[in-house]
Amino acid sequence: HIKIKLKMRKKEVPESVKIVGNNIKEIIKEKDLKVRHVAHESDLDIEALRRYMLGKQIMGIDKLIRISKALNVEISELFKKI
């Protein structure tokens, strides 16, 4: 048997994306919200929102606006600690 290990190179996600994702996660926790409700309110797939929260995917400004509205916070709250 020959084992071939394929290593896919993913672009490194910027630290700021991880911080925004963590801020979203913290706001959800602070407000005692359910991730699926926030996903629904922001018209996002729950898995997409989870990837954003984990800092694994870069969010477009349109999605950031929808998420901030779903969380009922100013968009600037998502950018704290950057």
N, CA, C and O atoms as a Maestro MAE file, in Angstrom:
{
 s_m_m2io_version
 :::
 2.0.0
}

f_m_ct {
 s_m_title
 :::
 protein
 m_atom[328] {
  # First column is atom index #
  i_m_mmod_type
  r_m_x_coord
  r_m_y_coord
  r_m_z_coord
  i_m_residue_number
  s_m_chain_name
  s_m_pdb_residue_name
  s_m_pdb_atom_name
  i_m_atomic_number
  :::
  1 25 0.831 -1.194 0.000 1 A "HIS " " N  " 7
  2 3 0.000 0.000 0.000 1 A "HIS " " CA " 6
  3 2 0.873 1.255 0.000 1 A "HIS " " C  " 6
  4 15 1.856 1.355 0.735 1 A "HIS " " O  " 8
  5 25 0.499 2.166 -0.812 2 A "ILE " " N  " 7
  6 3 1.195 3.452 -0.856 2 A "ILE " " CA " 6
  7 2 0.230 4.510 -0.334 2 A "ILE " " C  " 6
  8 15 -0.883 4.671 -0.836 2 A "ILE " " O  " 8
  9 25 0.684 5.213 0.673 3 A "LYS " " N  " 7
  10 3 -0.143 6.295 1.218 3 A "LYS " " CA " 6
  11 2 0.267 7.612 0.605 3 A "LYS " " C  " 6
  12 15 1.443 7.975 0.591 3 A "LYS " " O  " 8
  13 25 -0.708 8.309 0.105 4 A "ILE " " N  " 7
  14 3 -0.449 9.631 -0.444 4 A "ILE " " CA " 6
  15 2 -1.197 10.641 0.411 4 A "ILE " " C  " 6
  16 15 -2.417 10.579 0.564 4 A "ILE " " O  " 8
  17 25 -0.456 11.542 0.945 5 A "LYS " " N  " 7
  18 3 -1.075 12.557 1.789 5 A "LYS " " CA " 6
  19 2 -1.176 13.859 1.002 5 A "LYS " " C  " 6
  20 15 -0.169 14.455 0.617 5 A "LYS " " O  " 8
  21 25 -2.400 14.278 0.776 6 A "LEU " " N  " 7
  22 3 -2.613 15.541 0.077 6 A "LEU " " CA " 6
  23 2 -2.768 16.657 1.092 6 A "LEU " " C  " 6
  24 15 -3.592 16.583 2.003 6 A "LEU " " O  " 8
  25 25 -1.987 17.658 0.921 7 A "LYS " " N  " 7
  26 3 -2.069 18.792 1.835 7 A "LYS " " CA " 6
  27 2 -2.616 19.982 1.071 7 A "LYS " " C  " 6
  28 15 -1.960 20.531 0.185 7 A "LYS " " O  " 8
  29 25 -3.827 20.368 1.429 8 A "MET " " N  " 7
  30 3 -4.431 21.520 0.767 8 A "MET " " CA " 6
  31 2 -4.006 22.788 1.485 8 A "MET " " C  " 6
  32 15 -4.118 22.897 2.706 8 A "MET " " O  " 8
  33 25 -3.525 23.726 0.722 9 A "ARG " " N  " 7
  34 3 -3.130 25.004 1.321 9 A "ARG " " CA " 6
  35 2 -4.303 25.956 1.281 9 A "ARG " " C  " 6
  36 15 -4.817 26.311 0.220 9 A "ARG " " O  " 8
  37 25 -4.703 26.350 2.451 10 A "LYS " " N  " 7
  38 3 -5.763 27.351 2.531 10 A "LYS " " CA " 6
  39 2 -5.106 28.678 2.839 10 A "LYS " " C  " 6
  40 15 -4.090 28.750 3.531 10 A "LYS " " O  " 8
  41 25 -5.702 29.710 2.316 11 A "LYS " " N  " 7
  42 3 -5.199 31.036 2.643 11 A "LYS " " CA " 6
  43 2 -5.394 31.271 4.128 11 A "LYS " " C  " 6
  44 15 -6.424 30.904 4.693 11 A "LYS " " O  " 8
  45 25 -4.422 31.871 4.745 12 A "GLU " " N  " 7
  46 3 -4.531 32.190 6.165 12 A "GLU " " CA " 6
  47 2 -5.570 33.293 6.343 12 A "GLU " " C  " 6
  48 15 -5.543 34.315 5.657 12 A "GLU " " O  " 8
  49 25 -6.475 33.062 7.272 13 A "VAL " " N  " 7
  50 3 -7.515 34.061 7.549 13 A "VAL " " CA " 6
  51 2 -6.900 35.148 8.433 13 A "VAL " " C  " 6
  52 15 -6.244 34.834 9.427 13 A "VAL " " O  " 8
  53 25 -7.102 36.418 8.084 14 A "PRO " " N  " 7
  54 3 -6.539 37.504 8.892 14 A "PRO " " CA " 6
  55 2 -7.053 37.475 10.338 14 A "PRO " " C  " 6
  56 15 -8.182 37.063 10.603 14 A "PRO " " O  " 8
  57 25 -6.212 37.916 11.247 15 A "GLU " " N  " 7
  58 3 -6.566 37.941 12.672 15 A "GLU " " CA " 6
  59 2 -7.834 38.754 12.915 15 A "GLU " " C  " 6
  60 15 -8.636 38.404 13.780 15 A "GLU " " O  " 8
  61 25 -8.022 39.832 12.162 16 A "SER " " N  " 7
  62 3 -9.202 40.680 12.348 16 A "SER " " CA " 6
  63 2 -10.496 39.909 12.106 16 A "SER " " C  " 6
  64 15 -11.504 40.173 12.761 16 A "SER " " O  " 8
  65 25 -10.477 38.964 11.178 17 A "VAL " " N  " 7
  66 3 -11.661 38.143 10.893 17 A "VAL " " CA " 6
  67 2 -11.990 37.270 12.099 17 A "VAL " " C  " 6
  68 15 -13.157 37.077 12.440 17 A "VAL " " O  " 8
  69 25 -10.946 36.746 12.739 18 A "LYS " " N  " 7
  70 3 -11.142 35.912 13.930 18 A "LYS " " CA " 6
  71 2 -11.700 36.744 15.082 18 A "LYS " " C  " 6
  72 15 -12.544 36.272 15.844 18 A "LYS " " O  " 8
  73 25 -11.227 37.975 15.204 19 A "ILE " " N  " 7
  74 3 -11.704 38.859 16.272 19 A "ILE " " CA " 6
  75 2 -13.173 39.198 16.068 19 A "ILE " " C  " 6
  76 15 -13.955 39.166 17.018 19 A "ILE " " O  " 8
  77 25 -13.558 39.526 14.826 20 A "VAL " " N  " 7
  78 3 -14.964 39.834 14.538 20 A "VAL " " CA " 6
  79 2 -15.833 38.619 14.837 20 A "VAL " " C  " 6
  80 15 -16.900 38.750 15.436 20 A "VAL " " O  " 8
  81 25 -15.385 37.445 14.426 21 A "GLY " " N  " 7
  82 3 -16.128 36.215 14.703 21 A "GLY " " CA " 6
  83 2 -16.309 35.992 16.189 21 A "GLY " " C  " 6
  84 15 -17.389 35.616 16.645 21 A "GLY " " O  " 8
  85 25 -15.250 36.227 16.940 22 A "ASN " " N  " 7
  86 3 -15.330 36.070 18.389 22 A "ASN " " CA " 6
  87 2 -16.268 37.105 19.008 22 A "ASN " " C  " 6
  88 15 -16.998 36.797 19.950 22 A "ASN " " O  " 8
  89 25 -16.251 38.321 18.485 23 A "ASN " " N  " 7
  90 3 -17.163 39.361 18.979 23 A "ASN " " CA " 6
  91 2 -18.615 38.948 18.750 23 A "ASN " " C  " 6
  92 15 -19.463 39.150 19.618 23 A "ASN " " O  " 8
  93 25 -18.900 38.373 17.590 24 A "ILE " " N  " 7
  94 3 -20.259 37.895 17.298 24 A "ILE " " CA " 6
  95 2 -20.648 36.817 18.309 24 A "ILE " " C  " 6
  96 15 -21.748 36.830 18.862 24 A "ILE " " O  " 8
  97 25 -19.723 35.887 18.535 25 A "LYS " " N  " 7
  98 3 -19.966 34.797 19.486 25 A "LYS " " CA " 6
  99 2 -20.248 35.350 20.884 25 A "LYS " " C  " 6
  100 15 -21.173 34.900 21.559 25 A "LYS " " O  " 8
  101 25 -19.445 36.328 21.312 26 A "GLU " " N  " 7
  102 3 -19.609 36.924 22.646 26 A "GLU " " CA " 6
  103 2 -20.955 37.645 22.786 26 A "GLU " " C  " 6
  104 15 -21.619 37.530 23.816 26 A "GLU " " O  " 8
  105 25 -21.351 38.383 21.754 27 A "ILE " " N  " 7
  106 3 -22.630 39.113 21.798 27 A "ILE " " CA " 6
  107 2 -23.791 38.130 21.887 27 A "ILE " " C  " 6
  108 15 -24.741 38.349 22.639 27 A "ILE " " O  " 8
  109 25 -23.712 37.054 21.124 28 A "ILE " " N  " 7
  110 3 -24.760 36.022 21.174 28 A "ILE " " CA " 6
  111 2 -24.859 35.454 22.589 28 A "ILE " " C  " 6
  112 15 -25.953 35.261 23.119 28 A "ILE " " O  " 8
  113 25 -23.695 35.190 23.190 29 A "LYS " " N  " 7
  114 3 -23.672 34.637 24.549 29 A "LYS " " CA " 6
  115 2 -24.209 35.648 25.556 29 A "LYS " " C  " 6
  116 15 -25.040 35.304 26.397 29 A "LYS " " O  " 8
  117 25 -23.738 36.897 25.476 30 A "GLU " " N  " 7
  118 3 -24.174 37.947 26.404 30 A "GLU " " CA " 6
  119 2 -25.681 38.168 26.359 30 A "GLU " " C  " 6
  120 15 -26.322 38.392 27.385 30 A "GLU " " O  " 8
  121 25 -26.234 38.101 25.150 31 A "LYS " " N  " 7
  122 3 -27.670 38.365 24.982 31 A "LYS " " CA " 6
  123 2 -28.507 37.095 25.121 31 A "LYS " " C  " 6
  124 15 -29.728 37.120 24.966 31 A "LYS " " O  " 8
  125 25 -27.828 35.984 25.417 32 A "ASP " " N  " 7
  126 3 -28.496 34.691 25.596 32 A "ASP " " CA " 6
  127 2 -29.356 34.335 24.375 32 A "ASP " " C  " 6
  128 15 -30.508 33.920 24.504 32 A "ASP " " O  " 8
  129 25 -28.765 34.508 23.197 33 A "LEU " " N  " 7
  130 3 -29.467 34.210 21.948 33 A "LEU " " CA " 6
  131 2 -29.073 32.827 21.452 33 A "LEU " " C  " 6
  132 15 -28.082 32.253 21.903 33 A "LEU " " O  " 8
  133 25 -29.846 32.306 20.533 34 A "LYS " " N  " 7
  134 3 -29.541 31.026 19.900 34 A "LYS " " CA " 6
  135 2 -28.907 31.320 18.537 34 A "LYS " " C  " 6
  136 15 -29.389 32.167 17.785 34 A "LYS " " O  " 8
  137 25 -27.825 30.608 18.236 35 A "VAL " " N  " 7
  138 3 -27.110 30.804 16.977 35 A "VAL " " CA " 6
  139 2 -28.065 30.624 15.792 35 A "VAL " " C  " 6
  140 15 -28.017 31.389 14.829 35 A "VAL " " O  " 8
  141 25 -28.928 29.612 15.869 36 A "ARG " " N  " 7
  142 3 -29.831 29.362 14.725 36 A "ARG " " CA " 6
  143 2 -30.803 30.514 14.515 36 A "ARG " " C  " 6
  144 15 -31.178 30.809 13.380 36 A "ARG " " O  " 8
  145 25 -31.224 31.182 15.624 37 A "HIS " " N  " 7
  146 3 -32.125 32.327 15.482 37 A "HIS " " CA " 6
  147 2 -31.406 33.508 14.831 37 A "HIS " " C  " 6
  148 15 -31.962 34.204 13.982 37 A "HIS " " O  " 8
  149 25 -30.152 33.719 15.252 38 A "VAL " " N  " 7
  150 3 -29.365 34.808 14.663 38 A "VAL " " CA " 6
  151 2 -29.125 34.518 13.180 38 A "VAL " " C  " 6
  152 15 -29.213 35.419 12.346 38 A "VAL " " O  " 8
  153 25 -28.824 33.259 12.854 39 A "ALA " " N  " 7
  154 3 -28.623 32.871 11.458 39 A "ALA " " CA " 6
  155 2 -29.895 33.144 10.652 39 A "ALA " " C  " 6
  156 15 -29.843 33.728 9.569 39 A "ALA " " O  " 8
  157 25 -31.022 32.719 11.190 40 A "HIS " " N  " 7
  158 3 -32.299 32.921 10.506 40 A "HIS " " CA " 6
  159 2 -32.596 34.405 10.313 40 A "HIS " " C  " 6
  160 15 -32.976 34.836 9.224 40 A "HIS " " O  " 8
  161 25 -32.419 35.178 11.380 41 A "GLU " " N  " 7
  162 3 -32.700 36.626 11.321 41 A "GLU " " CA " 6
  163 2 -31.776 37.362 10.354 41 A "GLU " " C  " 6
  164 15 -32.160 38.376 9.773 41 A "GLU " " O  " 8
  165 25 -30.563 36.851 10.184 42 A "SER " " N  " 7
  166 3 -29.625 37.509 9.268 42 A "SER " " CA " 6
  167 2 -29.613 36.838 7.897 42 A "SER " " C  " 6
  168 15 -28.764 37.140 7.059 42 A "SER " " O  " 8
  169 25 -30.555 35.933 7.677 43 A "ASP " " N  " 7
  170 3 -30.714 35.247 6.397 43 A "ASP " " CA " 6
  171 2 -29.434 34.528 5.981 43 A "ASP " " C  " 6
  172 15 -28.991 34.612 4.836 43 A "ASP " " O  " 8
  173 25 -28.854 33.819 6.950 44 A "LEU " " N  " 7
  174 3 -27.635 33.051 6.705 44 A "LEU " " CA " 6
  175 2 -27.862 31.592 7.039 44 A "LEU " " C  " 6
  176 15 -28.688 31.251 7.886 44 A "LEU " " O  " 8
  177 25 -27.127 30.748 6.369 45 A "ASP " " N  " 7
  178 3 -27.091 29.334 6.709 45 A "ASP " " CA " 6
  179 2 -26.400 29.220 8.069 45 A "ASP " " C  " 6
  180 15 -25.410 29.907 8.321 45 A "ASP " " O  " 8
  181 25 -26.915 28.358 8.942 46 A "ILE " " N  " 7
  182 3 -26.345 28.240 10.297 46 A "ILE " " CA " 6
  183 2 -24.868 27.852 10.253 46 A "ILE " " C  " 6
  184 15 -24.074 28.329 11.064 46 A "ILE " " O  " 8
  185 25 -24.499 26.989 9.306 47 A "GLU " " N  " 7
  186 3 -23.092 26.576 9.210 47 A "GLU " " CA " 6
  187 2 -22.208 27.733 8.758 47 A "GLU " " C  " 6
  188 15 -21.062 27.846 9.193 47 A "GLU " " O  " 8
  189 25 -22.729 28.582 7.895 48 A "ALA " " N  " 7
  190 3 -21.962 29.760 7.466 48 A "ALA " " CA " 6
  191 2 -21.712 30.673 8.668 48 A "ALA " " C  " 6
  192 15 -20.599 31.160 8.865 48 A "ALA " " O  " 8
  193 25 -22.756 30.899 9.468 49 A "LEU " " N  " 7
  194 3 -22.599 31.748 10.651 49 A "LEU " " CA " 6
  195 2 -21.593 31.136 11.614 49 A "LEU " " C  " 6
  196 15 -20.782 31.852 12.202 49 A "LEU " " O  " 8
  197 25 -21.639 29.834 11.780 50 A "ARG " " N  " 7
  198 3 -20.663 29.166 12.666 50 A "ARG " " CA " 6
  199 2 -19.236 29.349 12.151 50 A "ARG " " C  " 6
  200 15 -18.314 29.579 12.934 50 A "ARG " " O  " 8
  201 25 -19.055 29.247 10.825 51 A "ARG " " N  " 7
  202 3 -17.713 29.460 10.257 51 A "ARG " " CA " 6
  203 2 -17.247 30.890 10.504 51 A "ARG " " C  " 6
  204 15 -16.075 31.120 10.803 51 A "ARG " " O  " 8
  205 25 -18.159 31.850 10.381 52 A "TYR " " N  " 7
  206 3 -17.815 33.248 10.671 52 A "TYR " " CA " 6
  207 2 -17.404 33.398 12.134 52 A "TYR " " C  " 6
  208 15 -16.401 34.038 12.447 52 A "TYR " " O  " 8
  209 25 -18.204 32.793 13.029 53 A "MET " " N  " 7
  210 3 -17.935 32.911 14.458 53 A "MET " " CA " 6
  211 2 -16.595 32.283 14.837 53 A "MET " " C  " 6
  212 15 -15.922 32.752 15.755 53 A "MET " " O  " 8
  213 25 -16.215 31.233 14.137 54 A "LEU " " N  " 7
  214 3 -14.944 30.562 14.412 54 A "LEU " " CA " 6
  215 2 -13.775 31.243 13.701 54 A "LEU " " C  " 6
  216 15 -12.623 30.839 13.857 54 A "LEU " " O  " 8
  217 25 -14.083 32.280 12.919 55 A "GLY " " N  " 7
  218 3 -13.028 32.996 12.206 55 A "GLY " " CA " 6
  219 2 -12.443 32.199 11.059 55 A "GLY " " C  " 6
  220 15 -11.292 32.409 10.676 55 A "GLY " " O  " 8
  221 25 -13.228 31.283 10.507 56 A "LYS " " N  " 7
  222 3 -12.739 30.434 9.429 56 A "LYS " " CA " 6
  223 2 -13.124 30.954 8.046 56 A "LYS " " C  " 6
  224 15 -12.656 30.439 7.031 56 A "LYS " " O  " 8
  225 25 -13.963 31.961 8.012 57 A "GLN " " N  " 7
  226 3 -14.425 32.484 6.724 57 A "GLN " " CA " 6
  227 2 -14.569 33.999 6.807 57 A "GLN " " C  " 6
  228 15 -15.049 34.542 7.802 57 A "GLN " " O  " 8
  229 25 -14.148 34.659 5.755 58 A "ILE " " N  " 7
  230 3 -14.236 36.117 5.697 58 A "ILE " " CA " 6
  231 2 -15.664 36.526 5.355 58 A "ILE " " C  " 6
  232 15 -16.290 35.946 4.468 58 A "ILE " " O  " 8
  233 25 -16.172 37.525 6.064 59 A "MET " " N  " 7
  234 3 -17.544 37.995 5.867 59 A "MET " " CA " 6
  235 2 -17.555 39.236 4.983 59 A "MET " " C  " 6
  236 15 -16.686 40.101 5.089 59 A "MET " " O  " 8
  237 25 -18.551 39.304 4.114 60 A "GLY " " N  " 7
  238 3 -18.749 40.503 3.314 60 A "GLY " " CA " 6
  239 2 -19.481 41.544 4.150 60 A "GLY " " C  " 6
  240 15 -20.132 41.209 5.140 60 A "GLY " " O  " 8
  241 25 -19.374 42.788 3.754 61 A "ILE " " N  " 7
  242 3 -20.005 43.880 4.512 61 A "ILE " " CA " 6
  243 2 -21.512 43.696 4.597 61 A "ILE " " C  " 6
  244 15 -22.116 44.026 5.618 61 A "ILE " " O  " 8
  245 25 -22.133 43.170 3.534 62 A "ASP " " N  " 7
  246 3 -23.579 42.941 3.561 62 A "ASP " " CA " 6
  247 2 -23.962 41.959 4.661 62 A "ASP " " C  " 6
  248 15 -24.972 42.138 5.342 62 A "ASP " " O  " 8
  249 25 -23.153 40.925 4.829 63 A "LYS " " N  " 7
  250 3 -23.438 39.936 5.877 63 A "LYS " " CA " 6
  251 2 -23.200 40.522 7.266 63 A "LYS " " C  " 6
  252 15 -23.951 40.240 8.200 63 A "LYS " " O  " 8
  253 25 -22.157 41.337 7.399 64 A "LEU " " N  " 7
  254 3 -21.887 41.985 8.685 64 A "LEU " " CA " 6
  255 2 -23.049 42.884 9.093 64 A "LEU " " C  " 6
  256 15 -23.426 42.933 10.263 64 A "LEU " " O  " 8
  257 25 -23.607 43.591 8.125 65 A "ILE " " N  " 7
  258 3 -24.746 44.471 8.404 65 A "ILE " " CA " 6
  259 2 -25.943 43.639 8.857 65 A "ILE " " C  " 6
  260 15 -26.608 43.978 9.836 65 A "ILE " " O  " 8
  261 25 -26.213 42.547 8.138 66 A "ARG " " N  " 7
  262 3 -27.355 41.689 8.505 66 A "ARG " " CA " 6
  263 2 -27.161 41.060 9.881 66 A "ARG " " C  " 6
  264 15 -28.111 40.961 10.658 66 A "ARG " " O  " 8
  265 25 -25.933 40.636 10.187 67 A "ILE " " N  " 7
  266 3 -25.656 40.038 11.500 67 A "ILE " " CA " 6
  267 2 -25.837 41.074 12.600 67 A "ILE " " C  " 6
  268 15 -26.448 40.778 13.627 67 A "ILE " " O  " 8
  269 25 -25.318 42.288 12.404 68 A "SER " " N  " 7
  270 3 -25.452 43.321 13.439 68 A "SER " " CA " 6
  271 2 -26.918 43.666 13.677 68 A "SER " " C  " 6
  272 15 -27.318 43.917 14.815 68 A "SER " " O  " 8
  273 25 -27.721 43.683 12.619 69 A "LYS " " N  " 7
  274 3 -29.157 43.947 12.778 69 A "LYS " " CA " 6
  275 2 -29.833 42.810 13.540 69 A "LYS " " C  " 6
  276 15 -30.673 43.050 14.408 69 A "LYS " " O  " 8
  277 25 -29.463 41.568 13.213 70 A "ALA " " N  " 7
  278 3 -30.038 40.407 13.902 70 A "ALA " " CA " 6
  279 2 -29.672 40.409 15.386 70 A "ALA " " C  " 6
  280 15 -30.449 39.961 16.229 70 A "ALA " " O  " 8
  281 25 -28.468 40.922 15.692 71 A "LEU " " N  " 7
  282 3 -28.012 40.988 17.090 71 A "LEU " " CA " 6
  283 2 -28.527 42.246 17.796 71 A "LEU " " C  " 6
  284 15 -28.400 42.393 19.011 71 A "LEU " " O  " 8
  285 25 -29.110 43.145 17.003 72 A "ASN " " N  " 7
  286 3 -29.615 44.421 17.530 72 A "ASN " " CA " 6
  287 2 -28.501 45.243 18.179 72 A "ASN " " C  " 6
  288 15 -28.653 45.780 19.276 72 A "ASN " " O  " 8
  289 25 -27.367 45.323 17.458 73 A "VAL " " N  " 7
  290 3 -26.227 46.130 17.914 73 A "VAL " " CA " 6
  291 2 -25.746 47.000 16.760 73 A "VAL " " C  " 6
  292 15 -26.006 46.701 15.594 73 A "VAL " " O  " 8
  293 25 -25.045 48.076 17.094 74 A "GLU " " N  " 7
  294 3 -24.393 48.889 16.066 74 A "GLU " " CA " 6
  295 2 -23.298 48.033 15.432 74 A "GLU " " C  " 6
  296 15 -22.670 47.219 16.110 74 A "GLU " " O  " 8
  297 25 -23.072 48.215 14.148 75 A "ILE " " N  " 7
  298 3 -22.063 47.400 13.455 75 A "ILE " " CA " 6
  299 2 -20.682 47.571 14.081 75 A "ILE " " C  " 6
  300 15 -19.864 46.652 14.037 75 A "ILE " " O  " 8
  301 25 -20.419 48.733 14.659 76 A "SER " " N  " 7
  302 3 -19.113 48.981 15.297 76 A "SER " " CA " 6
  303 2 -18.832 48.006 16.444 76 A "SER " " C  " 6
  304 15 -17.674 47.736 16.765 76 A "SER " " O  " 8
  305 25 -19.894 47.482 17.058 77 A "GLU " " N  " 7
  306 3 -19.718 46.487 18.139 77 A "GLU " " CA " 6
  307 2 -19.002 45.238 17.644 77 A "GLU " " C  " 6
  308 15 -18.300 44.577 18.408 77 A "GLU " " O  " 8
  309 25 -19.179 44.917 16.373 78 A "LEU " " N  " 7
  310 3 -18.543 43.728 15.814 78 A "LEU " " CA " 6
  311 2 -17.044 43.917 15.626 78 A "LEU " " C  " 6
  312 15 -16.297 42.948 15.491 78 A "LEU " " O  " 8
  313 25 -16.604 45.201 15.618 79 A "PHE " " N  " 7
  314 3 -15.198 45.493 15.354 79 A "PHE " " CA " 6
  315 2 -14.398 45.855 16.603 79 A "PHE " " C  " 6
  316 15 -13.273 46.344 16.498 79 A "PHE " " O  " 8
  317 25 -14.963 45.621 17.771 80 A "LYS " " N  " 7
  318 3 -14.229 45.927 19.007 80 A "LYS " " CA " 6
  319 2 -12.984 45.062 19.102 80 A "LYS " " C  " 6
  320 15 -12.963 43.931 18.616 80 A "LYS " " O  " 8
  321 25 -11.960 45.593 19.722 81 A "LYS " " N  " 7
  322 3 -10.676 44.900 19.974 81 A "LYS " " CA " 6
  323 2 -9.851 44.673 18.717 81 A "LYS " " C  " 6
  324 15 -8.938 43.848 18.716 81 A "LYS " " O  " 8
  325 25 -10.164 45.398 17.643 82 A "ILE " " N  " 7
  326 3 -9.337 45.251 16.426 82 A "ILE " " CA " 6
  327 2 -8.291 46.357 16.430 82 A "ILE " " C  " 6
  328 15 -7.479 46.443 15.509 82 A "ILE " " O  " 8
  :::
 }
 m_bond[327] {
  # First column is bond index #
  i_m_from
  i_m_to
  i_m_order
  :::
  1 1 2 1
  2 2 3 1
  3 3 4 2
  4 3 5 1
  5 5 6 1
  6 6 7 1
  7 7 8 2
  8 7 9 1
  9 9 10 1
  10 10 11 1
  11 11 12 2
  12 11 13 1
  13 13 14 1
  14 14 15 1
  15 15 16 2
  16 15 17 1
  17 17 18 1
  18 18 19 1
  19 19 20 2
  20 19 21 1
  21 21 22 1
  22 22 23 1
  23 23 24 2
  24 23 25 1
  25 25 26 1
  26 26 27 1
  27 27 28 2
  28 27 29 1
  29 29 30 1
  30 30 31 1
  31 31 32 2
  32 31 33 1
  33 33 34 1
  34 34 35 1
  35 35 36 2
  36 35 37 1
  37 37 38 1
  38 38 39 1
  39 39 40 2
  40 39 41 1
  41 41 42 1
  42 42 43 1
  43 43 44 2
  44 43 45 1
  45 45 46 1
  46 46 47 1
  47 47 48 2
  48 47 49 1
  49 49 50 1
  50 50 51 1
  51 51 52 2
  52 51 53 1
  53 53 54 1
  54 54 55 1
  55 55 56 2
  56 55 57 1
  57 57 58 1
  58 58 59 1
  59 59 60 2
  60 59 61 1
  61 61 62 1
  62 62 63 1
  63 63 64 2
  64 63 65 1
  65 65 66 1
  66 66 67 1
  67 67 68 2
  68 67 69 1
  69 69 70 1
  70 70 71 1
  71 71 72 2
  72 71 73 1
  73 73 74 1
  74 74 75 1
  75 75 76 2
  76 75 77 1
  77 77 78 1
  78 78 79 1
  79 79 80 2
  80 79 81 1
  81 81 82 1
  82 82 83 1
  83 83 84 2
  84 83 85 1
  85 85 86 1
  86 86 87 1
  87 87 88 2
  88 87 89 1
  89 89 90 1
  90 90 91 1
  91 91 92 2
  92 91 93 1
  93 93 94 1
  94 94 95 1
  95 95 96 2
  96 95 97 1
  97 97 98 1
  98 98 99 1
  99 99 100 2
  100 99 101 1
  101 101 102 1
  102 102 103 1
  103 103 104 2
  104 103 105 1
  105 105 106 1
  106 106 107 1
  107 107 108 2
  108 107 109 1
  109 109 110 1
  110 110 111 1
  111 111 112 2
  112 111 113 1
  113 113 114 1
  114 114 115 1
  115 115 116 2
  116 115 117 1
  117 117 118 1
  118 118 119 1
  119 119 120 2
  120 119 121 1
  121 121 122 1
  122 122 123 1
  123 123 124 2
  124 123 125 1
  125 125 126 1
  126 126 127 1
  127 127 128 2
  128 127 129 1
  129 129 130 1
  130 130 131 1
  131 131 132 2
  132 131 133 1
  133 133 134 1
  134 134 135 1
  135 135 136 2
  136 135 137 1
  137 137 138 1
  138 138 139 1
  139 139 140 2
  140 139 141 1
  141 141 142 1
  142 142 143 1
  143 143 144 2
  144 143 145 1
  145 145 146 1
  146 146 147 1
  147 147 148 2
  148 147 149 1
  149 149 150 1
  150 150 151 1
  151 151 152 2
  152 151 153 1
  153 153 154 1
  154 154 155 1
  155 155 156 2
  156 155 157 1
  157 157 158 1
  158 158 159 1
  159 159 160 2
  160 159 161 1
  161 161 162 1
  162 162 163 1
  163 163 164 2
  164 163 165 1
  165 165 166 1
  166 166 167 1
  167 167 168 2
  168 167 169 1
  169 169 170 1
  170 170 171 1
  171 171 172 2
  172 171 173 1
  173 173 174 1
  174 174 175 1
  175 175 176 2
  176 175 177 1
  177 177 178 1
  178 178 179 1
  179 179 180 2
  180 179 181 1
  181 181 182 1
  182 182 183 1
  183 183 184 2
  184 183 185 1
  185 185 186 1
  186 186 187 1
  187 187 188 2
  188 187 189 1
  189 189 190 1
  190 190 191 1
  191 191 192 2
  192 191 193 1
  193 193 194 1
  194 194 195 1
  195 195 196 2
  196 195 197 1
  197 197 198 1
  198 198 199 1
  199 199 200 2
  200 199 201 1
  201 201 202 1
  202 202 203 1
  203 203 204 2
  204 203 205 1
  205 205 206 1
  206 206 207 1
  207 207 208 2
  208 207 209 1
  209 209 210 1
  210 210 211 1
  211 211 212 2
  212 211 213 1
  213 213 214 1
  214 214 215 1
  215 215 216 2
  216 215 217 1
  217 217 218 1
  218 218 219 1
  219 219 220 2
  220 219 221 1
  221 221 222 1
  222 222 223 1
  223 223 224 2
  224 223 225 1
  225 225 226 1
  226 226 227 1
  227 227 228 2
  228 227 229 1
  229 229 230 1
  230 230 231 1
  231 231 232 2
  232 231 233 1
  233 233 234 1
  234 234 235 1
  235 235 236 2
  236 235 237 1
  237 237 238 1
  238 238 239 1
  239 239 240 2
  240 239 241 1
  241 241 242 1
  242 242 243 1
  243 243 244 2
  244 243 245 1
  245 245 246 1
  246 246 247 1
  247 247 248 2
  248 247 249 1
  249 249 250 1
  250 250 251 1
  251 251 252 2
  252 251 253 1
  253 253 254 1
  254 254 255 1
  255 255 256 2
  256 255 257 1
  257 257 258 1
  258 258 259 1
  259 259 260 2
  260 259 261 1
  261 261 262 1
  262 262 263 1
  263 263 264 2
  264 263 265 1
  265 265 266 1
  266 266 267 1
  267 267 268 2
  268 267 269 1
  269 269 270 1
  270 270 271 1
  271 271 272 2
  272 271 273 1
  273 273 274 1
  274 274 275 1
  275 275 276 2
  276 275 277 1
  277 277 278 1
  278 278 279 1
  279 279 280 2
  280 279 281 1
  281 281 282 1
  282 282 283 1
  283 283 284 2
  284 283 285 1
  285 285 286 1
  286 286 287 1
  287 287 288 2
  288 287 289 1
  289 289 290 1
  290 290 291 1
  291 291 292 2
  292 291 293 1
  293 293 294 1
  294 294 295 1
  295 295 296 2
  296 295 297 1
  297 297 298 1
  298 298 299 1
  299 299 300 2
  300 299 301 1
  301 301 302 1
  302 302 303 1
  303 303 304 2
  304 303 305 1
  305 305 306 1
  306 306 307 1
  307 307 308 2
  308 307 309 1
  309 309 310 1
  310 310 311 1
  311 311 312 2
  312 311 313 1
  313 313 314 1
  314 314 315 1
  315 315 316 2
  316 315 317 1
  317 317 318 1
  318 318 319 1
  319 319 320 2
  320 319 321 1
  321 321 322 1
  322 322 323 1
  323 323 324 2
  324 323 325 1
  325 325 326 1
  326 326 327 1
  327 327 328 2
  :::
 }
}
